[in-house]
Tab-separated table of C-alpha atoms in Angstrom:
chain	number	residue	atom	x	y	z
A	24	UNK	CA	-67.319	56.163	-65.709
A	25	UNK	CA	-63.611	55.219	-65.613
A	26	UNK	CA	-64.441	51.876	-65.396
A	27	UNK	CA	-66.192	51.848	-68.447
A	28	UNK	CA	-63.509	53.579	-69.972
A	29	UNK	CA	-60.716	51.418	-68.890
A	30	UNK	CA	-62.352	47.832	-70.258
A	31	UNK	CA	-62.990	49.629	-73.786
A	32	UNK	CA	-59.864	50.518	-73.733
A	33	UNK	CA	-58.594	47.079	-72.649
A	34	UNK	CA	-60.834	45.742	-75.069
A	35	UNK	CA	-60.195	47.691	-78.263
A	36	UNK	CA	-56.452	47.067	-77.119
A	37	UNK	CA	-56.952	42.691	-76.904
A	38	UNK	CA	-59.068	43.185	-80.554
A	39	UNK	CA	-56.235	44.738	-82.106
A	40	UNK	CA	-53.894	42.567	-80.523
A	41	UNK	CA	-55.596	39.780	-82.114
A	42	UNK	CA	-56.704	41.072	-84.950
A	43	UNK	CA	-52.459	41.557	-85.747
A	44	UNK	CA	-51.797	38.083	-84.785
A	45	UNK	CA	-54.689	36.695	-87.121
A	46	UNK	CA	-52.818	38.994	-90.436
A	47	UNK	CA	-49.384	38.109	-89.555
A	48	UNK	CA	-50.022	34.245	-89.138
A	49	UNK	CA	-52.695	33.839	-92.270
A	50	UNK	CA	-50.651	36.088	-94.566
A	51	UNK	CA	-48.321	33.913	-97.000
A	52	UNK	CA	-45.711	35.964	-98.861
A	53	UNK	CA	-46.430	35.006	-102.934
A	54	UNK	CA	-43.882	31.749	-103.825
A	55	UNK	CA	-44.957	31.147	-107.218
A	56	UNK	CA	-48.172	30.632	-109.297
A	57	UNK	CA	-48.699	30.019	-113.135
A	58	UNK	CA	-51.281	30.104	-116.016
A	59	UNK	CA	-51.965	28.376	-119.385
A	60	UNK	CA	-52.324	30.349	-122.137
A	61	UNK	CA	-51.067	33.572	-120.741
A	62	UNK	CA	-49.065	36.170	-120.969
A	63	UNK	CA	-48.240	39.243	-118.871
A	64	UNK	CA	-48.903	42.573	-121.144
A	65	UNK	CA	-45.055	43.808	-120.019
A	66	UNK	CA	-44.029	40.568	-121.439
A	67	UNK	CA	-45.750	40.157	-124.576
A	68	UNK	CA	-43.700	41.325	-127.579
A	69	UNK	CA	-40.607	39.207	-126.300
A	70	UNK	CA	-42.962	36.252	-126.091
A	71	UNK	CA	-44.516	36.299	-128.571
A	72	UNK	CA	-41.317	36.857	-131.070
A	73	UNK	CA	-39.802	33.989	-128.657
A	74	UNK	CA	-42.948	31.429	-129.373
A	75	UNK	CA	-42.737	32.079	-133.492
A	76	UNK	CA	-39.275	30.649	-133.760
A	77	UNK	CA	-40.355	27.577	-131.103
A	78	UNK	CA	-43.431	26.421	-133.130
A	79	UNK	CA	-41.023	26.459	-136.033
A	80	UNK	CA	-38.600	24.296	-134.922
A	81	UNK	CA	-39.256	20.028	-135.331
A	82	UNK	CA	-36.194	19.165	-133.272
A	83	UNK	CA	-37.015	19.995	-129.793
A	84	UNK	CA	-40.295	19.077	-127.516
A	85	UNK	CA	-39.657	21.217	-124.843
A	86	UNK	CA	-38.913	25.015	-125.311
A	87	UNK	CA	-38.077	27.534	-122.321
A	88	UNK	CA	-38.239	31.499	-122.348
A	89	UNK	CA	-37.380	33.245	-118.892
A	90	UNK	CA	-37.547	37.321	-118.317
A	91	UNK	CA	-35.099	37.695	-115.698
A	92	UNK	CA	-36.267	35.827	-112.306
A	93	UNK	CA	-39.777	36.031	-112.018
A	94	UNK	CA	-41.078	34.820	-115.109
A	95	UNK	CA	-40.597	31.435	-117.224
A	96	UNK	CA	-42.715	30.418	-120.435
A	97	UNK	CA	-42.850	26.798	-121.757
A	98	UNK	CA	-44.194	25.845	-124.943
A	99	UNK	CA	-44.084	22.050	-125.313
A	100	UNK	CA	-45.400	19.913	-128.160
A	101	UNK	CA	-46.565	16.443	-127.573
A	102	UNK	CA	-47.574	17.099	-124.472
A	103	UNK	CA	-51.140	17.335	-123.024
A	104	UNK	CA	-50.580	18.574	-119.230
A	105	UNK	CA	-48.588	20.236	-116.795
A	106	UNK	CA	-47.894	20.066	-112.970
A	107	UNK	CA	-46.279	22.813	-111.867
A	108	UNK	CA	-44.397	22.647	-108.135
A	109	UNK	CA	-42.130	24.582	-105.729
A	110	UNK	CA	-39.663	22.646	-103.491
A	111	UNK	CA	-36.974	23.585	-101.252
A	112	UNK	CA	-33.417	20.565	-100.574
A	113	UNK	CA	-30.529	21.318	-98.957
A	114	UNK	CA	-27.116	22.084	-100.915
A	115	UNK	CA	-24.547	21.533	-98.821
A	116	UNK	CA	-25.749	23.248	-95.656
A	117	UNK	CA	-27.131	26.268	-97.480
A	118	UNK	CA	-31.503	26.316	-98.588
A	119	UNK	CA	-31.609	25.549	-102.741
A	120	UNK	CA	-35.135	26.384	-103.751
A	121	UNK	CA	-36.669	25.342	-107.103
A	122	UNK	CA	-39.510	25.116	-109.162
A	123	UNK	CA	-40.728	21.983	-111.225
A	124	UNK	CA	-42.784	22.181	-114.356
A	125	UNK	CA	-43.684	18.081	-114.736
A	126	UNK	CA	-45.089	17.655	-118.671
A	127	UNK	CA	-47.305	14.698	-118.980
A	128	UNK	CA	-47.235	12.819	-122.139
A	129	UNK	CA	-49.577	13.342	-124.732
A	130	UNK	CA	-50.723	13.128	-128.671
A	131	UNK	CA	-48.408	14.138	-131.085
A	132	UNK	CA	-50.337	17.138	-131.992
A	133	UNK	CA	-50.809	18.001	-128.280
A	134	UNK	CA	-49.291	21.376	-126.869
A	135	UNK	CA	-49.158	23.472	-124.103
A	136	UNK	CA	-47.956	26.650	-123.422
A	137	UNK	CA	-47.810	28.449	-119.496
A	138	UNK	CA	-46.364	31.559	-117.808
A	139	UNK	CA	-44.969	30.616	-114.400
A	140	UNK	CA	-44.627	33.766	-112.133
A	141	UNK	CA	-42.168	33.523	-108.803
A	142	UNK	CA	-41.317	35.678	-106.527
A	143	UNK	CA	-37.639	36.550	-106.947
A	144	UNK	CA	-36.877	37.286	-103.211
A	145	UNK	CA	-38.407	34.000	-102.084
A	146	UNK	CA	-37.758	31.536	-105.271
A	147	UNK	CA	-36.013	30.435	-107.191
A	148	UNK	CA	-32.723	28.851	-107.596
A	149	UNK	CA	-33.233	26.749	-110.698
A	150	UNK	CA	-35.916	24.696	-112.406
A	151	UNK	CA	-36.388	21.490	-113.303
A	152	UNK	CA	-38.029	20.090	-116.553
A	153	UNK	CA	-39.519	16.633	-116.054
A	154	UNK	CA	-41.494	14.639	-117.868
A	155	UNK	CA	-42.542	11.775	-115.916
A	156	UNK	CA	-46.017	13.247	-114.915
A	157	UNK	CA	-48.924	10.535	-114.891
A	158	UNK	CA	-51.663	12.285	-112.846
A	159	UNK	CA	-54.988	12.933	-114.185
C-alpha cells in the first residue's frame, strides 16, 4: 500500500513538474500585433476625429495617430500594403527596441489604414516609417 502511494505521489509530482516547464517555456509575453481596418472601442472617438482631418489633407501620404504607448494608427494614401515588424539593435550598450510599419507602393487611389497594438513593458522605443516594401 505505501508503495503505491509513494509512485503516485512521485508521479503526480514529475507531471506537474513538467507540466510547469511545458507553460513557462511555450508561453511568449505579447510584443506587438496589428489589424487593418480596426479600431479598439476605447479608442474610437479620438480616431475617428483624428482620420477626418487626414483624409482631408492632399499634402501628406503618410499620416500617424498614437494613444500613449501601446497603440499607433496609420492611414496612408497611395499605398496598397503593409508589413508590419518588431526589431531589437543596440544603442550604445543599452537594448533600443522598435517597431516597423513598411508601406508598399500602390495606385493613387490606394489606402490603408491599421491599428498596431504593443506591449508597453516589452516595446517600444520608436518606430520607423518605411516605404521600400516590395513583397507580395
Amino acid at each position: 500500500m505505501r508503495k503505491h502511494f509513494f509512485f503516485y505521489s512521485l508521479l503526480v509530482c514529475m507531471l506537474t513538474v513538467v507540466g510547469y516547464l511545458q507553460v513557462m517555456y511555450t508561453d511568449e509575453p505579447f510584443i506587438v500585433s496589428y489589424d487593418h481596418d480596426q479600431i479598439k472601442l476605447e479608442n474610437e472617438e479620438k480616431v475617428l476625429n483624428w482620420l477626418d482631418g487626414t483624409q482631408m489633407e492632399n499634402d501628406s501620404k503618410i499620416h500617424s495617430y498614437s494613444l500613449g504607448d501601446d497603440y499607433h494608427y496609420f492611414y496612408v494614401k497611395g499605398y496598397s500594403d503593409v508589413l508590419v515588424s518588431y526589431g531589437m539593435d543596440l544603442k550604445g550598450d543599452n537594448p533600443y527596441t522598435f517597431l516597423t510599419a513598411n508601406f508598399k507602393e500602390g495606385k493613387p487611389d490606394d489606402e490603408v489604414f491599421i491599428e498596431i497594438e504593443s506591449n508597453p513593458l516589452i516595446c517600444c522605443d520608436g518606430i520607423v516609417v518605411d516605404d521600400s516594401y516590395k513583397g507580395e
